[in-house]
PDB file of C-alpha atoms in Angstrom:
ATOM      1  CA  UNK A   7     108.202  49.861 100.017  1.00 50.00           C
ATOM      2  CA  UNK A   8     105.908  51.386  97.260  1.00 51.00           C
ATOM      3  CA  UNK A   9     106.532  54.727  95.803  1.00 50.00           C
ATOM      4  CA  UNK A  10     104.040  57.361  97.053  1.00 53.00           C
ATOM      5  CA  UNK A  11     101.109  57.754  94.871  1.00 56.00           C
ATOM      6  CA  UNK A  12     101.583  60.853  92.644  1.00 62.00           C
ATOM      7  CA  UNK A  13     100.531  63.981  93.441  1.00 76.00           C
ATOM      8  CA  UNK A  14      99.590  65.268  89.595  1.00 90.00           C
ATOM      9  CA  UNK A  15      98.348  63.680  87.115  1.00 89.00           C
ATOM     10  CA  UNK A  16      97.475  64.764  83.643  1.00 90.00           C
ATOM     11  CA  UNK A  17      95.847  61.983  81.451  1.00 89.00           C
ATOM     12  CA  UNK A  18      96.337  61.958  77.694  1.00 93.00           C
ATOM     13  CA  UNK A  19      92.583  62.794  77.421  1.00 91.00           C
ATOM     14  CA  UNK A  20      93.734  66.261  79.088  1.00 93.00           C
ATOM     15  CA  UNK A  21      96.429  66.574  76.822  1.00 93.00           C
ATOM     16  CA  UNK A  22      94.031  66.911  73.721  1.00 95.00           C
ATOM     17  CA  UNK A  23      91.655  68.948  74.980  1.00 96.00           C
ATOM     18  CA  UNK A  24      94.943  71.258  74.317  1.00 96.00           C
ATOM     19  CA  UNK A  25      94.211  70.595  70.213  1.00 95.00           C
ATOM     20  CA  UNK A  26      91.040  72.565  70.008  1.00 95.00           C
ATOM     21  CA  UNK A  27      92.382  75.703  72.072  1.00 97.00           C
ATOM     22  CA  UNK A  28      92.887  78.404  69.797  1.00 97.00           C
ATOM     23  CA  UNK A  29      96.678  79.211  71.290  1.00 98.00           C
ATOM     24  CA  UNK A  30      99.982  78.630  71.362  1.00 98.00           C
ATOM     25  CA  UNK A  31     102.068  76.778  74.498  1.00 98.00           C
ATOM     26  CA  UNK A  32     104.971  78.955  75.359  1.00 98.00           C
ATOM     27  CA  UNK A  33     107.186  78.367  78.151  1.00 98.00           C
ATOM     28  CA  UNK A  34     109.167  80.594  80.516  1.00 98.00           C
ATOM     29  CA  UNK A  35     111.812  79.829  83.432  1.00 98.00           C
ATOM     30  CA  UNK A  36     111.157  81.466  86.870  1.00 98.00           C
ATOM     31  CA  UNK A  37     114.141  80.774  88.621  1.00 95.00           C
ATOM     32  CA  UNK A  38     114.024  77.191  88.654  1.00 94.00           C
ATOM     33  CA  UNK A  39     110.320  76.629  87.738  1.00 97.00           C
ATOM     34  CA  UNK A  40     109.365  76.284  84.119  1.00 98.00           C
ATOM     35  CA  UNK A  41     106.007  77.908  83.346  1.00 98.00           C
ATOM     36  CA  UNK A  42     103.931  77.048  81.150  1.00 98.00           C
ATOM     37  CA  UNK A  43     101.253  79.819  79.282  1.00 98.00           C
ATOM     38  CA  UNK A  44      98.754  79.994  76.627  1.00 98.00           C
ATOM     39  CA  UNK A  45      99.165  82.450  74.054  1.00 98.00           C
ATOM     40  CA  UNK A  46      96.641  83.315  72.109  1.00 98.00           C
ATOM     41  CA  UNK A  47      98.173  85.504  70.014  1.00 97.00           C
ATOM     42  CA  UNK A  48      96.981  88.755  67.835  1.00 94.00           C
ATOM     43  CA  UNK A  49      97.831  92.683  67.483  1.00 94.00           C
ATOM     44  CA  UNK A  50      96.565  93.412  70.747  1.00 96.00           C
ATOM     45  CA  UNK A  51      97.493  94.847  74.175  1.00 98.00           C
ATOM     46  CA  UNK A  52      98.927  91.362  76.460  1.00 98.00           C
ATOM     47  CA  UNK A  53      96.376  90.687  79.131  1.00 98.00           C
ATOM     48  CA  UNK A  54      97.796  88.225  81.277  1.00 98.00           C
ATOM     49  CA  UNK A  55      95.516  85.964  82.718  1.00 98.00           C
ATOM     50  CA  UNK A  56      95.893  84.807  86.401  1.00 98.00           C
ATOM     51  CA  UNK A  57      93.371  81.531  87.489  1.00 98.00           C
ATOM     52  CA  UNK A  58      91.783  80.672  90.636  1.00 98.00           C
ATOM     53  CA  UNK A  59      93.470  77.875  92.988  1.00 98.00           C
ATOM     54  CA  UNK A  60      92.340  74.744  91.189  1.00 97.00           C
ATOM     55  CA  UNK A  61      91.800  76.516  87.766  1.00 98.00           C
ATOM     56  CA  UNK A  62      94.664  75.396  84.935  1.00 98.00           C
ATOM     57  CA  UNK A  63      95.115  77.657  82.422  1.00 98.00           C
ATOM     58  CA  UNK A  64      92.794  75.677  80.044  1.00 98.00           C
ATOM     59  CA  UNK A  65      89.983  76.071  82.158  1.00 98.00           C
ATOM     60  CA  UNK A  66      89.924  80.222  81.092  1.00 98.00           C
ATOM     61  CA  UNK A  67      89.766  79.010  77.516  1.00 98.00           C
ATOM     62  CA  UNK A  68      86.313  79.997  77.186  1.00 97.00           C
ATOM     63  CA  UNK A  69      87.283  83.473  78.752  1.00 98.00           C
ATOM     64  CA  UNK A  70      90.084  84.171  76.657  1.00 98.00           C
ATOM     65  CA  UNK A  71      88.467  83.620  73.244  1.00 97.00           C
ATOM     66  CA  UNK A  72      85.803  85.860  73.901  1.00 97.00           C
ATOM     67  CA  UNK A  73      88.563  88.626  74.668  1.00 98.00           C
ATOM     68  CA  UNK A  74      90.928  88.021  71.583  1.00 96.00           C
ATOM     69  CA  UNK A  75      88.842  90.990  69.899  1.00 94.00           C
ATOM     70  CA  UNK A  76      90.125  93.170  72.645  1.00 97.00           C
ATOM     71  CA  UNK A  77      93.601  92.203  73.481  1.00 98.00           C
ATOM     72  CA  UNK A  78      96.274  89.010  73.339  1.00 98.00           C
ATOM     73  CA  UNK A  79      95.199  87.005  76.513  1.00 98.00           C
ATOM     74  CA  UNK A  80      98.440  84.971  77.836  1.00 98.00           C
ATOM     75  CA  UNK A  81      96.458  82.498  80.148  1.00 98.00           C
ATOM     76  CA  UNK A  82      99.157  81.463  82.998  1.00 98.00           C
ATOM     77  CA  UNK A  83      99.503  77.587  84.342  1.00 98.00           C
ATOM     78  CA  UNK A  84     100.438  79.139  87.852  1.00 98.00           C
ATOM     79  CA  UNK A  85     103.453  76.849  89.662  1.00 98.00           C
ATOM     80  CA  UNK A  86     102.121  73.301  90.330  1.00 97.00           C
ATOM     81  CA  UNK A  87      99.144  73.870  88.303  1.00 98.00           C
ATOM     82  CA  UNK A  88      98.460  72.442  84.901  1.00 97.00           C
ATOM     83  CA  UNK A  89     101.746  71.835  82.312  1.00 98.00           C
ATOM     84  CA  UNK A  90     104.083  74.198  85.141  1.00 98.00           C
ATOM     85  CA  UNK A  91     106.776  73.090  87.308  1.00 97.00           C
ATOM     86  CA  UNK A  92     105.651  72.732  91.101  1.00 95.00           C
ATOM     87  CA  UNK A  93     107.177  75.422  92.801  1.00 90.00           C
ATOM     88  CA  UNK A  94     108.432  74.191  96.095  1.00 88.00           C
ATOM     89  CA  UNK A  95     106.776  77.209  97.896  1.00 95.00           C
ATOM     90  CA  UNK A  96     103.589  79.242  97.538  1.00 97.00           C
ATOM     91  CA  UNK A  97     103.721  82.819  99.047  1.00 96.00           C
ATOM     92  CA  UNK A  98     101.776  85.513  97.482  1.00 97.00           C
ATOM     93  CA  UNK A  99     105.478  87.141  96.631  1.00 97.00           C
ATOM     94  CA  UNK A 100     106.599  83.577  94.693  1.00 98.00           C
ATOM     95  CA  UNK A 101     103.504  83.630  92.573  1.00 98.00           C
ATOM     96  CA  UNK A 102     104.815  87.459  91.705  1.00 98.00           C
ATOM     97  CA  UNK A 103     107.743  86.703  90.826  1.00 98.00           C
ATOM     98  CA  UNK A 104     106.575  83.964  88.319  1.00 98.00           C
ATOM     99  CA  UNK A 105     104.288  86.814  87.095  1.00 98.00           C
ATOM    100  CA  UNK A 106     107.281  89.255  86.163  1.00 98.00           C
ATOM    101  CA  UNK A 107     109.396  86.424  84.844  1.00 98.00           C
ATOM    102  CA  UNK A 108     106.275  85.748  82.185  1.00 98.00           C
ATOM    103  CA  UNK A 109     106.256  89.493  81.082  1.00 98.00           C
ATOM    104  CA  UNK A 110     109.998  89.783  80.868  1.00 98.00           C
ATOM    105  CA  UNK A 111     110.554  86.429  79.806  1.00 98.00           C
ATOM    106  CA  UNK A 112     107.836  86.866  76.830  1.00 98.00           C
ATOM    107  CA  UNK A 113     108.693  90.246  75.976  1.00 98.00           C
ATOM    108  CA  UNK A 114     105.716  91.317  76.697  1.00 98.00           C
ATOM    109  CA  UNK A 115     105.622  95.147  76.652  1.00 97.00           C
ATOM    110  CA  UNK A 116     103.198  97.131  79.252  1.00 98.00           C
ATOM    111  CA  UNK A 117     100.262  94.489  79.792  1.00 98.00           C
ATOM    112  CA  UNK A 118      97.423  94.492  81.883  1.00 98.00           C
ATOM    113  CA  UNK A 119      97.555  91.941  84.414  1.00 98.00           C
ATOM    114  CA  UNK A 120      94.025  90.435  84.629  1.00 98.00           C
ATOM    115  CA  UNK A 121      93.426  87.697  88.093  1.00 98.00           C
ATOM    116  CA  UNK A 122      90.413  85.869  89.584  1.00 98.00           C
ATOM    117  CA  UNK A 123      90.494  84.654  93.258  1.00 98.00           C
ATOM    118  CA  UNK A 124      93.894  83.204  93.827  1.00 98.00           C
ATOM    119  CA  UNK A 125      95.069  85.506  90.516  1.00 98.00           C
ATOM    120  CA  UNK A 126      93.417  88.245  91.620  1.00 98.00           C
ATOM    121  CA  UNK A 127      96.121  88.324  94.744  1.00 98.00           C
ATOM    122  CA  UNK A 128      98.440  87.348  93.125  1.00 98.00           C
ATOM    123  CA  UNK A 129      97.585  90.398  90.491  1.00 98.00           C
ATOM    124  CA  UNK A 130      97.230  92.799  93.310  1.00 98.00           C
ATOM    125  CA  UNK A 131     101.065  92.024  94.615  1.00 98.00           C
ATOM    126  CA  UNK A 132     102.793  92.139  91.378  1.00 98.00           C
ATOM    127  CA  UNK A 133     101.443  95.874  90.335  1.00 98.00           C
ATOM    128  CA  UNK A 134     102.500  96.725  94.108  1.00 98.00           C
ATOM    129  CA  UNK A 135     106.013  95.251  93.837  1.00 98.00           C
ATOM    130  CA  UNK A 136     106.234  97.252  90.006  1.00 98.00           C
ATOM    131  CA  UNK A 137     108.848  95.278  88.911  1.00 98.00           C
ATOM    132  CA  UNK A 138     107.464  95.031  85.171  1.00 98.00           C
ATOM    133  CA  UNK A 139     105.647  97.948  83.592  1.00 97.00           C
ATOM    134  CA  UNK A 140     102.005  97.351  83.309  1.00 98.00           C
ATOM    135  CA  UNK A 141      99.016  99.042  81.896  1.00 98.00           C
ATOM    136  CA  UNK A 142      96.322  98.348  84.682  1.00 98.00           C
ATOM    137  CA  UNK A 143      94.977  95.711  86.959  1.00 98.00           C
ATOM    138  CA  UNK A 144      91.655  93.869  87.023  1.00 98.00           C
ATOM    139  CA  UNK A 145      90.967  92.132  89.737  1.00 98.00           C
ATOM    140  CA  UNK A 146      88.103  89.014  90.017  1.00 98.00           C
ATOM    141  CA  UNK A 147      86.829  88.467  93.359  1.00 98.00           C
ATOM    142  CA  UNK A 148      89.892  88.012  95.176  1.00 98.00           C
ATOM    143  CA  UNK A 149      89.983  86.091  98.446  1.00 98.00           C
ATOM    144  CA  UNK A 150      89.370  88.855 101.142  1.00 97.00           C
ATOM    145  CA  UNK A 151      89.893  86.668 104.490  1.00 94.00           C
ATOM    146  CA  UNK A 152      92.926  86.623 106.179  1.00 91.00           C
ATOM    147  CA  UNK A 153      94.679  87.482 109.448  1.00 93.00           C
ATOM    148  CA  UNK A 154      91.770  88.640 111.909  1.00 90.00           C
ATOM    149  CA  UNK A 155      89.252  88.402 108.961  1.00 90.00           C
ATOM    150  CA  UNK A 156      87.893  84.860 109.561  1.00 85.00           C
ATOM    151  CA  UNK A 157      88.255  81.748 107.289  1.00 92.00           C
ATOM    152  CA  UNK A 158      88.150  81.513 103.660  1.00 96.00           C
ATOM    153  CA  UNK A 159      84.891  80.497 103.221  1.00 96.00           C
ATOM    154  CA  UNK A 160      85.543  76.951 101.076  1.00 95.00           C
ATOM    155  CA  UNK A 161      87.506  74.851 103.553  1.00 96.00           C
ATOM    156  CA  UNK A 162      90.206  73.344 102.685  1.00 96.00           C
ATOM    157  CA  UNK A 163      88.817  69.464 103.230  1.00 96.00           C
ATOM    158  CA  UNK A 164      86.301  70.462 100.529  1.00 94.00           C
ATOM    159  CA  UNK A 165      89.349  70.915  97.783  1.00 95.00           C
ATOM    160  CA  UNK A 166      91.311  67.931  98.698  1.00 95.00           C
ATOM    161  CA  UNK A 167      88.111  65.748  98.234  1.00 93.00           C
ATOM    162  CA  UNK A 168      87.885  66.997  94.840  1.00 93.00           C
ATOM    163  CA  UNK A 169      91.748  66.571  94.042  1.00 94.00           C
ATOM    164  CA  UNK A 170      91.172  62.913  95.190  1.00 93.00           C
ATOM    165  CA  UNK A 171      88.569  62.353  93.198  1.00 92.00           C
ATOM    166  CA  UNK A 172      89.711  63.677  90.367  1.00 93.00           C
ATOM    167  CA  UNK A 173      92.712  61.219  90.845  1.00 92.00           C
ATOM    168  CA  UNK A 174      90.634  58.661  91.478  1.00 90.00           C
ATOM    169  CA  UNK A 175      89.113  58.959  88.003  1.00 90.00           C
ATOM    170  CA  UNK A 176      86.100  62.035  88.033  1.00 91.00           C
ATOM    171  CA  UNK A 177      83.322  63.037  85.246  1.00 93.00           C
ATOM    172  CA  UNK A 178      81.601  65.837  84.574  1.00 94.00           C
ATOM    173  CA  UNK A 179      78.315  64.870  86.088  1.00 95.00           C
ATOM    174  CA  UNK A 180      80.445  64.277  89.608  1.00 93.00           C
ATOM    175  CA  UNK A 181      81.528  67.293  89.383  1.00 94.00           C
ATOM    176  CA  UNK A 182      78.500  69.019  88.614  1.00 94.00           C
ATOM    177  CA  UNK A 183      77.395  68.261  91.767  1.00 91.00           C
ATOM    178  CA  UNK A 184      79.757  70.568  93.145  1.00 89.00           C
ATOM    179  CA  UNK A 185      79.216  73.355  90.393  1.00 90.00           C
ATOM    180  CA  UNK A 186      76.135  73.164  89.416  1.00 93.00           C
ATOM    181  CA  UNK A 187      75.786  76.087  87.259  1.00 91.00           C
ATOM    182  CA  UNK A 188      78.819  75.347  85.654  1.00 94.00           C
ATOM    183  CA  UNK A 189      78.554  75.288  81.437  1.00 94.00           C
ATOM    184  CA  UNK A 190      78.928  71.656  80.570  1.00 96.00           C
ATOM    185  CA  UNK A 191      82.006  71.924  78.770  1.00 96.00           C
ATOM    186  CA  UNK A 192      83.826  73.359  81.427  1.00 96.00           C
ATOM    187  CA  UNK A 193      82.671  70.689  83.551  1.00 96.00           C
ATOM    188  CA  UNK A 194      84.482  68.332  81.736  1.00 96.00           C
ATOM    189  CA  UNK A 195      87.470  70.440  81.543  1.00 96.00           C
ATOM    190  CA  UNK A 196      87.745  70.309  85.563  1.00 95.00           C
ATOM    191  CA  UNK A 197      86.861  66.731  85.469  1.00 95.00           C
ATOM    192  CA  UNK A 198      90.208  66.198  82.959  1.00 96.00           C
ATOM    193  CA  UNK A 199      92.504  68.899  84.412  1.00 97.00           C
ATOM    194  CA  UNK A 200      91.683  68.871  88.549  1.00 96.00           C
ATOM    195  CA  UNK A 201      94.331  66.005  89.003  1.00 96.00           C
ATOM    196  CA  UNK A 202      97.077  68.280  87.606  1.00 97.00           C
ATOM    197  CA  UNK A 203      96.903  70.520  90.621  1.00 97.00           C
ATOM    198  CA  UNK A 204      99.741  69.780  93.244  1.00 96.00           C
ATOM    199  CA  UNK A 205      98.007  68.991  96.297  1.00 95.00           C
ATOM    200  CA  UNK A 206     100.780  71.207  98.929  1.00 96.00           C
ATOM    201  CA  UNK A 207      99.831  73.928  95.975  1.00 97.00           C
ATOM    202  CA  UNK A 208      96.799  74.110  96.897  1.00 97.00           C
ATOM    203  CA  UNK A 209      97.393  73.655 100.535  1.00 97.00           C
ATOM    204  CA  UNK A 210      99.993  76.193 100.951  1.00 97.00           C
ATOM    205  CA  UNK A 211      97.689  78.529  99.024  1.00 98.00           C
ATOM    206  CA  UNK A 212      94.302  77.887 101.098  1.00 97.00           C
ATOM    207  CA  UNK A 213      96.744  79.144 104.273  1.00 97.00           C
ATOM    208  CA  UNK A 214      97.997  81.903 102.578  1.00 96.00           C
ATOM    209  CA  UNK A 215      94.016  83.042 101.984  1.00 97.00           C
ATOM    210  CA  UNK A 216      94.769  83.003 105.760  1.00 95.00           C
ATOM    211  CA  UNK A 217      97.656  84.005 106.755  1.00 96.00           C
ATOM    212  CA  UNK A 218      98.508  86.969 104.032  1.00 96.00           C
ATOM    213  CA  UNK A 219      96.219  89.925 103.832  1.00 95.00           C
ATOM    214  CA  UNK A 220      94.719  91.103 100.724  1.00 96.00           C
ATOM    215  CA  UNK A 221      94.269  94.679 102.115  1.00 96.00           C
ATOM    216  CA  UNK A 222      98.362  95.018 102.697  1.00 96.00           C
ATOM    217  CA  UNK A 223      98.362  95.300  99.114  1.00 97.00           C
ATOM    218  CA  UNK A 224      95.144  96.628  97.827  1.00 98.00           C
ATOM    219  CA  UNK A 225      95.511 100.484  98.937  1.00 98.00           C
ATOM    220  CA  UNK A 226      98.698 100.096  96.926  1.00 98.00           C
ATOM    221  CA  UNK A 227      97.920  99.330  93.763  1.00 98.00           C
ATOM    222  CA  UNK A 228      97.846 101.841  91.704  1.00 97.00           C
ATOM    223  CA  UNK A 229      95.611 103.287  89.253  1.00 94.00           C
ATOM    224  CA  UNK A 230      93.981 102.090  86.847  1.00 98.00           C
ATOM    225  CA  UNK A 231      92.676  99.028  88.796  1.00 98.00           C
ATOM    226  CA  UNK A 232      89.403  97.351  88.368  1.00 98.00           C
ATOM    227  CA  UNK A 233      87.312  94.999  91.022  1.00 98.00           C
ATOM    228  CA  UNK A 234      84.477  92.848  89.988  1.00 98.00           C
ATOM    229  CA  UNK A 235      83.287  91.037  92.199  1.00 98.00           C
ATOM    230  CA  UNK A 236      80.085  88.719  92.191  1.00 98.00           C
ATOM    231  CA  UNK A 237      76.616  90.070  93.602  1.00 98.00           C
ATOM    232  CA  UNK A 238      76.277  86.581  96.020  1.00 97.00           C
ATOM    233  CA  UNK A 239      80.060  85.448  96.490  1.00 98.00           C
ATOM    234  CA  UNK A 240      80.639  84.485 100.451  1.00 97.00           C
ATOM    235  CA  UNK A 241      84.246  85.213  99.089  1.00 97.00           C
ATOM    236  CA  UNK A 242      83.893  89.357  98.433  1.00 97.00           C
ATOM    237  CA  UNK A 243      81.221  90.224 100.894  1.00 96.00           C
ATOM    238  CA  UNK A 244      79.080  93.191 100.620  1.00 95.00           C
ATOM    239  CA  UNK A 245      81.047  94.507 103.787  1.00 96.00           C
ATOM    240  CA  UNK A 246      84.623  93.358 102.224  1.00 96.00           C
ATOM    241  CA  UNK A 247      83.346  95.502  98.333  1.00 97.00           C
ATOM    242  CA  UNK A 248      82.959  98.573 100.921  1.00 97.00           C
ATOM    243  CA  UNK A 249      85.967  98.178 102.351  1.00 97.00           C
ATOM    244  CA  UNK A 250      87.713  97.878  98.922  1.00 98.00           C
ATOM    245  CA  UNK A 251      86.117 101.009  98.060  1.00 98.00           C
ATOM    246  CA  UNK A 252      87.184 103.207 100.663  1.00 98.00           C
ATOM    247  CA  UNK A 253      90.629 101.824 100.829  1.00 98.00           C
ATOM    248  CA  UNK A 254      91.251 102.411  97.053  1.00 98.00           C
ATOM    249  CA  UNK A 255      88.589 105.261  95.962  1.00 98.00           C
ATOM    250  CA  UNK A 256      90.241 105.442  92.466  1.00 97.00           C
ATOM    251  CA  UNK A 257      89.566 101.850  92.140  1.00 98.00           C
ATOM    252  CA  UNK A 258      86.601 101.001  89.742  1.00 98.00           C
ATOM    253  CA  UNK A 259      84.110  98.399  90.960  1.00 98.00           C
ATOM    254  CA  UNK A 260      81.581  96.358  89.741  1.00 98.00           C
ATOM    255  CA  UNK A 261      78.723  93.812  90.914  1.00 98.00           C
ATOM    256  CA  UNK A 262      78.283  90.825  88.522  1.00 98.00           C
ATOM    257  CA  UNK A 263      74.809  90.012  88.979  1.00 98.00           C
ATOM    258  CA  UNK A 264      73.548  86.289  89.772  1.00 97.00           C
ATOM    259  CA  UNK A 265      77.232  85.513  90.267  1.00 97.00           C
ATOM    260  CA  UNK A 266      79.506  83.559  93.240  1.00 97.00           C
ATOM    261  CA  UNK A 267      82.636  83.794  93.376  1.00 97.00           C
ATOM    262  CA  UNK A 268      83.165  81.545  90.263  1.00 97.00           C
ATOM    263  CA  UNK A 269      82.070  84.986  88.629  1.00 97.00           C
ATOM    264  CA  UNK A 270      82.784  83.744  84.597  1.00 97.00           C
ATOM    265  CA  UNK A 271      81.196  80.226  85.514  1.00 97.00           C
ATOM    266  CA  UNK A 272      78.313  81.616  87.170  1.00 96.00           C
ATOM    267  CA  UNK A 273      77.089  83.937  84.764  1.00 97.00           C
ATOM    268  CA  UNK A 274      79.582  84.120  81.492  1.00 97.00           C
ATOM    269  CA  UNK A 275      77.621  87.070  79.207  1.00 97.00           C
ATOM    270  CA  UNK A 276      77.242  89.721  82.753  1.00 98.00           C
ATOM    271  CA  UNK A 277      80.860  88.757  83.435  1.00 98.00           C
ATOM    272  CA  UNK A 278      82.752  89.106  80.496  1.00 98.00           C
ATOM    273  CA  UNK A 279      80.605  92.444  79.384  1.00 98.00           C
ATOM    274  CA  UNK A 280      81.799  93.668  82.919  1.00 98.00           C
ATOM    275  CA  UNK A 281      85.507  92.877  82.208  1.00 98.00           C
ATOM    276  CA  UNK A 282      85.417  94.033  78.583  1.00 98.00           C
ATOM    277  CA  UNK A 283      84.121  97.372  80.548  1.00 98.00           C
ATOM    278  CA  UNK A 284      86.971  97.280  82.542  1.00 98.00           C
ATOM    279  CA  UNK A 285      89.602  97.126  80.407  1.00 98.00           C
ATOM    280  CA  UNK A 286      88.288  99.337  77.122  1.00 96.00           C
ATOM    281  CA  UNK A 287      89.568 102.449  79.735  1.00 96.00           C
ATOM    282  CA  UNK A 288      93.485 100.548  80.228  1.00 98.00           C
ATOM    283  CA  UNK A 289      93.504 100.454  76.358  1.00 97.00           C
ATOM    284  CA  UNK A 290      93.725 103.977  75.454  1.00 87.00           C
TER     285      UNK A 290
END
C-alpha cells in the first residue's frame, strides 16, 4: 500500500526566500512541539507577532520590517504552520501555551503580544490566562463567529482548495485570483509557503472559529489592548466592532479604511500607520 501523500510541504524555493529576511531563526520547545520564530532583532520592546490561519511567519515579513524602528518583532510559525512542529491539537488554550513558552523560552521580558485573525485569538487568550508578563495587546480583526454567532464567513472548503493547490504546485498569478489586492511579492510568498500548513491545523482551527467564543475572552483582557479592524471585513462586522466596544470600553479601536479582513494585505500604509498608533501608547 502507498504511504499517504504528505500533509506539508516546504520546497527548497521556500527555504530561500528565508535568505533575504532581515532575521534570525530561533527555536523554542512547547512541551513537545518545537517552534520555530523570526527574530528580527534590535534595542527595542519584543512585539510578538501572531499570523492568521494559513499565514507562516514569513508571510508578516513585510510587516515586521516596517516596525523594526519601533520595537523587536518575533514573528511566530504557529504549531503546524511554516518551520514548527504540528501540534497534535489546536484549541485556542494550546496555541497559548505555545505563546508563553516563546516569551519564557526567549527571555523575552514584558512584550506586547501583537495577533491578526487566528493570532488575534490566540492574543486575546494568552493576556487573559497572564501567565507571562506583557506590555499590551493589539488585536487584528480577530474571527468574531462562534457558538450562536453564525459561520466564519470563509468556509472551510475554500481553504482546503487552496492547501491542495498549493501542493499540487501553485503561482502567484493562481493565487491572485483569490487575493487580488494582494502586493505581488506576497503573492508569491503564499504561493511558496501555503503547502507548509498542516491541513487538520487548519481544520481544527476553522471549528474552533466555531466552536470557541471570542467574547469569553475579550471583556477580559486587560488594558492596554488595541482592535483594528478593517472598514469592509465580513470577519469584524460593524455590529461585532460595537459589540467589542461596549464589552471592553477601555479598549482602543480603529477602522482601517479600504481594508478586509486581510487588513496589512489590503491596504499596507493605513494599516501599519494604525498599528504604529497603537502601540507608541504600550511603549512608554
Amino acid at each position: 500500500m502507498p504511504p499517504p501523500p504528505p500533509t506539508r510541504l516546504l520546497a527548497q524555493s521556500a527555504l530561500a526566500d528565508l535568505a533575504d529576511v532581515p532575521a534570525i531563526s530561533r527555536w523554542v520547545r512547547s512541551g513537545g512541539t518545537r517552534l520555530h520564530v523570526l527574530d528580527y532583532g534590535g534595542d527595542g520592546v519584543p512585539l510578538v507577532v501572531l499570523p492568521g490561519i494559513t499565514s507562516p511567519a514569513v508571510t508578516m515579513d513585510f510587516v515586521a520590517r516596517e516596525l523594526t524602528p519601533l520595537v523587536r518583532p518575533l514573528v511566530v510559525d504557529v504549531r503546524g504552520r511554516g518551520l514548527s512542529d504540528d501540534g497534535g491539537s489546536y484549541g485556542l488554550e494550546d496555541y497559548a501555551e505555545d505563546t508563553e513558552a516563546v516569551v519564557a523560552g526567549l527571555g523575552l521580558h514584558r512584550p506586547i503580544l501583537f495577533g491578526h485573525s487566528m493570532g488575534a485569538r490566540i492574543a486575546a487568550v494568552t493576556t487573559v490566562r497572564a501567565k507571562v508578563g506583557l506590555r499590551g495587546t493589539v488585536l487584528g480583526d480577530p474571527p468574531m463567529s462562534g457558538p450562536g454567532r453564525g459561520p466564519y464567513p470563509t468556509p472551510l472548503d475554500a481553504f482546503l482548495d487552496q492547501l491542495a493547490q498549493s501542493r499540487r504546485g501553485t503561482d502567484a498569478d493562481e493565487v491572485a485570483r483569490s487575493w487580488p489586492r494582494w502586493p505581488r511579492r506576497e503573492q508569491e510568498l503564499r504561493a511558496r509557503w501555503l503547502a507548509s500548513c498542516d491541513t487538520e491545523a487548519v481544520t481544527a482551527t476553522h471549528r474552533g472559529f466555531e466552536s470557541e467564543d471570542f467574547f469569553d475572552w475579550w471583556p477580559s483582557v486587560p488594558g492596554p489592548a488595541a482592535l483594528l479592524y478593517g472598514a469592509d471585513s465580513p470577519v469584524v462586522t460593524a455590529e461585532g466592532a460595537a459589540e467589542a466596544a461596549r464589552l471592553l470600553p477601555s479598549a482602543v479601536l480603529a477602522e482601517i479604511p479600504d481594508a478586509g479582513h486581510m487588513l496589512f494585505w489590503d491596504n499596507p500604509p493605513a494599516a501599519l500607520t494604525a498599528l504604529r498608533e497603537a502601540l507608541r501608547p504600550m511603549l512608554a
